[in-house]
Amino acid sequence: MTSRKTPISKAVTPSEAAAAAAASPWKKTRDIEKEREAKRDAVLRTAAQMFNEKGFHATSLDEVAERLHITKPTLYYYVKNKDDILFQCVSRGLALLQDAIHVVGQSGGSAEDKLFAAMRQYVEIVTMDFGMCVIRVGEDPLPLESRKKLRSMKGAIDMEFRQLIEQGIAEGSMAPCDPKMAAFTIAGALSWIGRWYSPDGPMHPDDIATQVINLLSFGISRRRAEEHGVVVNPTKSASVRKRPRKTGTT
């Protein structure tokens, strides 16, 4: 497998879409439904940030309301309760992951190119509010029925990865392997980034994705990496760039 940055369509990236959705949710507008949805998004995004920072059980709705500069009763105009907030946050994160991988899978190029592009998208999403909430909190605190729905979405994401790997093996761009085991390994490694990533850290998500893709492709064997022309300089890459810290967009 050869690591490379694969050009994808000029569609709006997940981070750009999140930034647009979070901008000025309380501005006056003639579209009442659009305004309500923007405010609801702000409630969910703020809650996701706090769940990621403090944990689900340690975060109260009073604190969410305080950060939004609204009253607690106002929250209930947009959400049912705390469980509903978490369900919506996690389902949004999973939907972002599923949609991104599906779109990449339908694009042109080899299965190997598609897999690397999907991995890059995955890293971007798990370093954002809703994607990070999938990893740091997940569905475990929720009632059984909610857990089942969210785990079904996770299963669909796993199948997208497996299908790309199966296609790569069939076309000869990927080494023969167990697609299930390979998909688990890839998703596990990429998901863990959402645990330790910090917007204030030294690396941009795209730089992290490049290093992880190279590691998963060639392992830590210097010989194999050099054979494929891959050179990783941790000192240089660690100071490349950081994602700007903006409220509601990370």
Short mmCIF file of C-alpha atoms in Angstrom, two decimals:
data_model
loop_
_atom_site.label_atom_id
_atom_site.label_comp_id
_atom_site.label_asym_id
_atom_site.label_seq_id
_atom_site.Cartn_x
_atom_site.Cartn_y
_atom_site.Cartn_z
CA MET A 1 0.00 0.00 0.00
CA THR A 2 1.34 3.46 -0.93
CA SER A 3 0.34 6.45 1.20
CA ARG A 4 -0.60 9.64 -0.58
CA LYS A 5 -2.98 12.53 -0.20
CA THR A 6 -5.94 11.75 -2.41
CA PRO A 7 -7.79 14.71 -3.95
CA ILE A 8 -11.48 14.57 -3.26
CA SER A 9 -14.31 16.75 -4.50
CA LYS A 10 -14.53 20.44 -3.67
CA ALA A 11 -17.46 19.77 -1.35
CA VAL A 12 -17.58 21.65 1.93
CA THR A 13 -15.44 19.92 4.56
CA PRO A 14 -16.97 18.78 7.87
CA SER A 15 -15.14 21.54 9.78
CA GLU A 16 -16.30 24.23 7.33
CA ALA A 17 -19.87 22.99 7.58
CA ALA A 18 -19.66 23.01 11.38
CA ALA A 19 -18.33 26.58 11.38
CA ALA A 20 -21.15 27.76 9.13
CA ALA A 21 -23.79 26.02 11.24
CA ALA A 22 -22.47 27.53 14.47
CA ALA A 23 -22.24 31.17 13.29
CA SER A 24 -24.46 33.71 15.10
CA PRO A 25 -27.35 31.38 15.99
CA TRP A 26 -29.33 34.13 17.76
CA LYS A 27 -29.26 36.69 14.93
CA LYS A 28 -32.62 37.99 13.75
CA THR A 29 -34.05 36.12 10.81
CA ARG A 30 -37.37 35.84 9.02
CA ASP A 31 -37.00 32.08 8.83
CA ILE A 32 -38.24 30.96 12.25
CA GLU A 33 -37.52 27.27 11.66
CA LYS A 34 -34.01 28.00 10.44
CA GLU A 35 -33.37 30.20 13.46
CA ARG A 36 -34.67 27.56 15.85
CA GLU A 37 -32.49 24.89 14.26
CA ALA A 38 -29.42 27.16 14.49
CA LYS A 39 -30.06 27.69 18.19
CA ARG A 40 -30.67 23.99 18.72
CA ASP A 41 -27.36 23.27 17.00
CA ALA A 42 -25.64 25.75 19.33
CA VAL A 43 -27.14 23.97 22.35
CA LEU A 44 -25.98 20.56 21.11
CA ARG A 45 -22.54 21.77 20.10
CA THR A 46 -21.95 23.51 23.42
CA ALA A 47 -23.11 20.43 25.32
CA ALA A 48 -20.81 18.22 23.21
CA GLN A 49 -17.87 20.49 24.05
CA MET A 50 -18.64 20.25 27.76
CA PHE A 51 -19.19 16.48 27.66
CA ASN A 52 -15.81 16.16 25.94
CA GLU A 53 -14.14 18.40 28.53
CA LYS A 54 -15.76 17.18 31.76
CA GLY A 55 -17.59 13.96 30.96
CA PHE A 56 -21.30 13.33 30.56
CA HIS A 57 -22.16 12.69 34.21
CA ALA A 58 -20.08 15.61 35.49
CA THR A 59 -21.81 18.12 33.19
CA SER A 60 -25.11 19.65 34.28
CA LEU A 61 -27.69 21.37 32.10
CA ASP A 62 -27.30 24.43 34.31
CA GLU A 63 -23.68 24.64 33.18
CA VAL A 64 -24.64 24.24 29.54
CA ALA A 65 -27.20 27.03 29.86
CA GLU A 66 -24.69 29.25 31.65
CA ARG A 67 -22.11 28.85 28.89
CA LEU A 68 -24.76 29.79 26.32
CA HIS A 69 -25.88 32.77 28.42
CA ILE A 70 -29.46 31.53 28.51
CA THR A 71 -31.71 30.13 31.23
CA LYS A 72 -32.08 26.42 31.88
CA PRO A 73 -35.80 26.45 30.97
CA THR A 74 -34.83 27.84 27.57
CA LEU A 75 -32.84 24.68 26.86
CA TYR A 76 -36.01 22.59 27.02
CA TYR A 77 -37.41 24.47 24.05
CA TYR A 78 -34.71 22.79 21.92
CA VAL A 79 -34.07 19.44 23.64
CA LYS A 80 -36.04 17.02 25.81
CA ASN A 81 -33.47 16.22 28.46
CA LYS A 82 -29.79 15.43 29.02
CA ASP A 83 -30.07 11.94 27.49
CA ASP A 84 -31.68 13.43 24.40
CA ILE A 85 -28.77 15.87 24.09
CA LEU A 86 -26.19 13.09 24.23
CA PHE A 87 -28.12 10.94 21.77
CA GLN A 88 -28.31 13.82 19.30
CA CYS A 89 -24.63 14.68 19.73
CA VAL A 90 -23.44 11.11 19.18
CA SER A 91 -25.83 10.46 16.29
CA ARG A 92 -24.64 13.63 14.57
CA GLY A 93 -21.04 12.58 14.97
CA LEU A 94 -21.75 9.11 13.59
CA ALA A 95 -23.73 10.57 10.69
CA LEU A 96 -20.78 12.80 9.79
CA LEU A 97 -18.47 9.78 9.79
CA GLN A 98 -20.84 7.57 7.83
CA ASP A 99 -21.61 10.21 5.20
CA ALA A 100 -17.95 11.15 4.70
CA ILE A 101 -16.83 7.54 4.24
CA HIS A 102 -19.78 6.77 1.94
CA VAL A 103 -19.07 9.79 -0.28
CA VAL A 104 -15.40 8.84 -0.57
CA GLY A 105 -16.41 5.27 -1.37
CA GLN A 106 -18.56 6.46 -4.27
CA SER A 107 -15.79 8.62 -5.75
CA GLY A 108 -13.28 7.61 -8.40
CA GLY A 109 -9.87 6.10 -7.89
CA SER A 110 -8.58 2.84 -6.50
CA ALA A 111 -9.91 1.28 -3.32
CA GLU A 112 -6.56 2.09 -1.70
CA ASP A 113 -6.96 5.79 -2.58
CA LYS A 114 -10.52 5.76 -1.26
CA LEU A 115 -9.49 4.10 1.98
CA PHE A 116 -6.76 6.67 2.65
CA ALA A 117 -9.16 9.52 1.83
CA ALA A 118 -11.78 8.00 4.16
CA MET A 119 -9.19 7.69 6.94
CA ARG A 120 -8.25 11.35 6.51
CA GLN A 121 -11.90 12.39 6.76
CA TYR A 122 -12.37 10.17 9.82
CA VAL A 123 -9.48 11.89 11.62
CA GLU A 124 -10.88 15.33 10.84
CA ILE A 125 -14.30 14.43 12.22
CA VAL A 126 -13.12 12.80 15.47
CA THR A 127 -11.19 15.98 16.27
CA MET A 128 -14.41 18.02 16.01
CA ASP A 129 -17.10 18.48 18.68
CA PHE A 130 -19.65 15.83 17.66
CA GLY A 131 -17.11 13.32 16.37
CA MET A 132 -15.06 13.66 19.54
CA CYS A 133 -18.22 13.09 21.59
CA VAL A 134 -18.67 9.74 19.81
CA ILE A 135 -15.22 8.70 21.04
CA ARG A 136 -14.97 10.31 24.49
CA VAL A 137 -18.54 9.68 25.67
CA GLY A 138 -20.34 7.43 23.21
CA GLU A 139 -23.63 5.66 23.73
CA ASP A 140 -22.91 3.77 26.97
CA PRO A 141 -24.64 6.24 29.35
CA LEU A 142 -27.90 6.04 27.34
CA PRO A 143 -30.93 3.71 27.65
CA LEU A 144 -30.88 0.40 25.81
CA GLU A 145 -32.97 1.45 22.80
CA SER A 146 -30.82 4.50 22.18
CA ARG A 147 -27.67 2.40 22.47
CA LYS A 148 -29.02 -0.05 19.89
CA LYS A 149 -29.73 2.72 17.37
CA LEU A 150 -26.29 4.25 17.74
CA ARG A 151 -24.51 0.89 17.60
CA SER A 152 -26.36 0.16 14.38
CA MET A 153 -24.87 3.33 12.92
CA LYS A 154 -21.42 2.23 14.10
CA GLY A 155 -21.95 -1.11 12.39
CA ALA A 156 -22.70 0.65 9.10
CA ILE A 157 -19.43 2.60 9.36
CA ASP A 158 -17.53 -0.63 10.00
CA MET A 159 -19.09 -2.17 6.89
CA GLU A 160 -18.00 0.82 4.76
CA PHE A 161 -14.40 0.23 5.85
CA ARG A 162 -14.63 -3.53 5.28
CA GLN A 163 -15.99 -3.05 1.77
CA LEU A 164 -13.16 -0.69 0.83
CA ILE A 165 -10.62 -3.19 2.15
CA GLU A 166 -12.29 -6.09 0.31
CA GLN A 167 -12.23 -4.06 -2.91
CA GLY A 168 -8.55 -3.24 -2.38
CA ILE A 169 -7.66 -6.89 -1.89
CA ALA A 170 -9.65 -7.86 -4.99
CA GLU A 171 -7.96 -5.24 -7.18
CA GLY A 172 -4.52 -6.07 -5.80
CA SER A 173 -3.71 -2.69 -4.24
CA MET A 174 -3.91 -4.11 -0.71
CA ALA A 175 -2.25 -7.13 0.81
CA PRO A 176 -4.45 -10.16 1.54
CA CYS A 177 -5.83 -9.90 5.07
CA ASP A 178 -8.97 -10.41 7.14
CA PRO A 179 -11.12 -7.36 6.21
CA LYS A 180 -12.94 -7.49 9.54
CA MET A 181 -9.71 -7.44 11.55
CA ALA A 182 -8.22 -4.76 9.32
CA ALA A 183 -11.32 -2.55 9.65
CA PHE A 184 -11.30 -2.93 13.44
CA THR A 185 -7.62 -2.03 13.58
CA ILE A 186 -7.99 1.04 11.38
CA ALA A 187 -11.12 2.36 13.10
CA GLY A 188 -9.62 1.70 16.53
CA ALA A 189 -6.41 3.58 15.76
CA LEU A 190 -8.25 6.52 14.19
CA SER A 191 -10.86 6.70 16.95
CA TRP A 192 -8.22 6.88 19.66
CA ILE A 193 -7.06 10.19 18.18
CA GLY A 194 -10.32 11.68 19.44
CA ARG A 195 -9.25 10.72 22.97
CA TRP A 196 -5.93 12.52 23.07
CA TYR A 197 -6.25 15.26 20.46
CA SER A 198 -6.25 18.85 21.71
CA PRO A 199 -6.96 21.89 19.50
CA ASP A 200 -4.23 23.66 21.49
CA GLY A 201 -1.70 20.93 20.72
CA PRO A 202 1.19 21.18 18.25
CA MET A 203 -0.34 19.28 15.31
CA HIS A 204 -3.14 19.92 12.83
CA PRO A 205 -5.55 16.99 12.26
CA ASP A 206 -4.42 16.64 8.65
CA ASP A 207 -0.80 16.21 9.75
CA ILE A 208 -1.90 13.65 12.32
CA ALA A 209 -3.84 11.79 9.63
CA THR A 210 -0.78 11.67 7.36
CA GLN A 211 1.41 10.13 10.05
CA VAL A 212 -1.24 7.62 11.14
CA ILE A 213 -1.94 6.55 7.56
CA ASN A 214 1.78 6.00 7.01
CA LEU A 215 2.11 4.02 10.24
CA LEU A 216 -0.88 1.83 9.43
CA SER A 217 0.38 1.33 5.87
CA PHE A 218 4.05 0.57 6.56
CA GLY A 219 4.24 -0.05 10.31
CA ILE A 220 7.35 1.19 12.08
CA SER A 221 9.77 -0.56 9.71
CA ARG A 222 12.25 2.01 8.38
CA ARG A 223 13.16 -0.21 5.46
CA ARG A 224 9.57 -0.59 4.27
CA ALA A 225 8.88 3.14 4.63
CA GLU A 226 12.02 4.11 2.69
CA GLU A 227 11.19 1.60 -0.03
CA HIS A 228 7.95 3.51 -0.59
CA GLY A 229 9.54 6.94 -0.30
CA VAL A 230 7.86 7.81 2.98
CA VAL A 231 9.91 10.09 5.23
CA VAL A 232 8.45 11.13 8.58
CA ASN A 233 10.17 13.88 10.54
CA PRO A 234 8.36 14.12 13.89
CA THR A 235 10.19 17.30 14.94
CA LYS A 236 9.27 19.14 11.77
CA SER A 237 5.68 17.92 11.53
CA ALA A 238 4.97 18.69 15.18
CA SER A 239 5.43 22.40 14.52
CA VAL A 240 3.64 22.63 11.19
CA ARG A 241 0.24 24.05 12.08
CA LYS A 242 -2.65 23.91 14.50
CA ARG A 243 -6.36 24.18 13.89
CA PRO A 244 -7.48 27.66 15.03
CA ARG A 245 -9.41 27.55 18.27
CA LYS A 246 -12.84 29.00 17.55
CA THR A 247 -15.93 28.54 19.66
CA GLY A 248 -18.23 25.88 18.20
CA THR A 249 -16.00 24.83 15.30
CA THR A 250 -13.57 22.27 16.71
#
